[in-house]
Amino acid sequence: MHMQIHHFRNLCLAILATTQVVCVSAQKPKTIAQKVDSVLRLMTLEEKIGQLNQYSGDWSHTGPITKDGDKQAQIKRGQLGSMLNIVGVEHTRTLQELAMQSRLKIPLLFGQDVIHGLKTTFPIPLAEAASWDIPAIERSARIAAKEAAASGIHWTFAPMVDISRDPRWGRVMEGAGEDPFLGSVIAKARVKGFQGNGLGRLDAVMACAKHFAAYGAAVGGRDYNSVDMSERMLHEVYLPPFKAALDAGVATFMNSFNDLNGVPATGNRYLQRTLLKGQWKFNGFLVSDWGSVGEMIAHGFVQDNREAAKAAISAGSDMDMESRSYLHNMADLVKQQQVPIALVDDAVRRILTKKFEMGLFDDPFRFSNPQREQAVWNDLAHKAAALDMARKSIVLLKNEQQVLPIQASVKKIALIGPFMKAVRDNLGFWSYEWPDDSSTIVTQYAGIVNRLPKDAIVHYAKGCNINDADSSGFAVAIAAAKDADIVVMSMGEARDMSGEAKSRSGIQLPGVQEALIKAVHATGKPVVLLINAGRPLIFNWAADNVPAIVYTWWLGSQAGNAIGDVLFGAYNPSGKLPMTFPRSEGQIPIYYSHYNTGRPAKDENNLFYVSAYTDLPNSPKYPFGFGLSYTEFKYAPMQLSDTVLKGKETLTVKVQISNQGKYDGEEVVQLYLRDVTASVVRPVKELKGFQKILLKAGETKEVIFQITTDDLRFYNEALQHIWEPGEFHVMVGTSSAQVETRKIIWQQ
Ligand code: NOJ
């Protein structure tokens, strides 16, 4: 067979009279690249541009929809390559059938924001990041992919891998938090989860690393705002999760709404063409964000949609989501020789390649099978995984006098707050609504009551709404608390208070929630406070006065069961914060890996001409990596294989951790490094490793980290990724603020 390959290579022809590309040579199947070329050769300029055009369907939408003509007719004319917001085998089949009526029968790609589940809603991505449990995060994405792929979806616009250090930005809920190391590990896991064992399988969807790039650094945390940052910061902090996604084989990238140092990301040639497609050799395709090609006019970067189309494709944006700039202008730009046809061909090639890889040319309806859709949606294993993930995402912030776990023998309990009986607020932003939600989403009330003894007395009071000034429900809540042995209050942000276009300048508990907490606390009953949110909130009074605080984020379909399990000790909380929690909005941006400055505030009682605020400490309310357990972990002093190392040697760091409490529990052991003196200043600490371990009560385990000079690398002034010899601090501990520090010397 192999000998014949060359003879027959050129005999292959694309026959597109049916939906299939057929190779007439039986000896050798064509490569995808050859198939793509054979399709490309048949395409008119208009059909090529059609492939670069993406519309939203009317089934649901996440932005303004331009009502400009009949989409169905456009599909039949081959003027559309992809659609978003079409969910379900029925809808996707209907539209794919139209594509099969176009001249070349090129199948449509259906993309969707499957951010944390589709039918089964998992915790929001920021919550999942709090688990630091990488296999669980991968499994969550795997299940989301299975449900999406069974519903006719080919492509998810996830993972969002934007680093963000500003909790005012509503989209922090979609990412993995503030840290490039944790963010990169999670980016990889999510891509692997979505793409499974490879594109073309019936349970895999294409992933999309977004938003390229630096969207999370919007000035003032205001969504869509400008970003201005040094190249070093870009490369060191904001780009690594994208590179990790690329290394994991991510199929697509999405660019972003922001301008970066004055150049909109969508028209940013450096980011897209030089770096991503050039140096990084990305061979998938790049989609714009919703309307971001046309928005370059408002940015003041181009005059009109024609210039926008030219700037975007020249910079490397392959597909135009919803701005129609390509559709209306690209043909003329090519005819007027303003845009080389080679650029259009390259973009079309990249898109067709993915359609071939997904198997859509073989069978455009292969993801549209109603039996499979039903079977996958009803898979009980998905519920179990969502519960597991939700439990692992919860962070215990405070537990004085061991209020938690609640004793199973509790006689009278008061359940108070606007989230207790809420249904969809458990899902958080970027989630879907289904007709059976009220029976499939487990409320917090149900999850808690299910754990109580049959004869326990339960008082329920909503107390207040999520976000208004009405305190008329306080009296009932206070009475409920007075007649209880313990009170659980569930407060926080409504489902649509964090997310896209949901930036907030104040991130305190909304409405009259804090007043209700104070009133209930004044009864003298022990209060457990659950905080539901899509971002770090500020709740200083509660943090200082309420004995037990559990940060639940938005936990998804299984929120109630997960919370019940944690409150009653069926699961020992193990989450650690993936973002720093500020004391006040005035501290933002706030992150653990800051520089030391020339005048560091070493002592919070002596703030004389040092880098500090006069009205509050520099330290956060809760540090990155922080989270308590019902048990107690004791760290023995770390052991280093050496304190003076040379070049290519490896430093081995060993630490023994003992569970000295009564409960089995998981601990996230964190390793940080500091480069004390370098040719550019380095952060006071940077996460370089972590391990999540399970320790039975009384058990001791040894955790081992291996460090090489690759872990010491940084971008120098010339943007070379190098390491420099000298003194380093090795830190191991339970959070970024609680570590043991040892000094080492690493020589050339
Ligand atoms: C705009 C968002 O920024 C992006 O993340 C999302 O994928 C698209 N809309 C499509 O909904």
PDB file of C-alpha atoms in Angstrom, residues 70 95 194 209 237 244 280 285 294 333 342 349 635 652 656 660 664 674 722:
ATOM      1  CA  ASP A  70     -33.443  36.286   6.243  1.00  0.00           C
ATOM      2  CA  LEU A  95     -30.567  24.646  10.259  1.00  0.00           C
ATOM      3  CA  PHE A 194     -14.007  19.539  26.476  1.00  0.00           C
ATOM      4  CA  ALA A 209      -9.500  29.779  24.712  1.00  0.00           C
ATOM      5  CA  VAL A 237       0.729  36.888  33.967  1.00  0.00           C
ATOM      6  CA  ALA A 244      -1.299  26.219  28.326  1.00  0.00           C
ATOM      7  CA  TRP A 280       3.076  29.828  18.915  1.00  0.00           C
ATOM      8  CA  PHE A 285      -8.967  29.287  13.903  1.00  0.00           C
ATOM      9  CA  GLY A 294     -17.383  46.434  14.008  1.00  0.00           C
ATOM     10  CA  LEU A 333     -11.751  44.408  -0.353  1.00  0.00           C
ATOM     11  CA  ALA A 342      -4.373  34.393   0.515  1.00  0.00           C
ATOM     12  CA  ARG A 349      -8.782  26.630   5.391  1.00  0.00           C
ATOM     13  CA  TYR A 635       2.998  21.040  58.690  1.00  0.00           C
ATOM     14  CA  THR A 652      13.566  18.406  46.087  1.00  0.00           C
ATOM     15  CA  GLN A 656       5.158  16.057  56.074  1.00  0.00           C
ATOM     16  CA  GLN A 660      -4.353  16.149  63.865  1.00  0.00           C
ATOM     17  CA  ASP A 664     -10.754  12.950  57.500  1.00  0.00           C
ATOM     18  CA  ARG A 674      10.586  34.289  45.473  1.00  0.00           C
ATOM     19  CA  ILE A 722      15.507  33.444  31.493  1.00  0.00           C
TER      20      ILE A 722
END
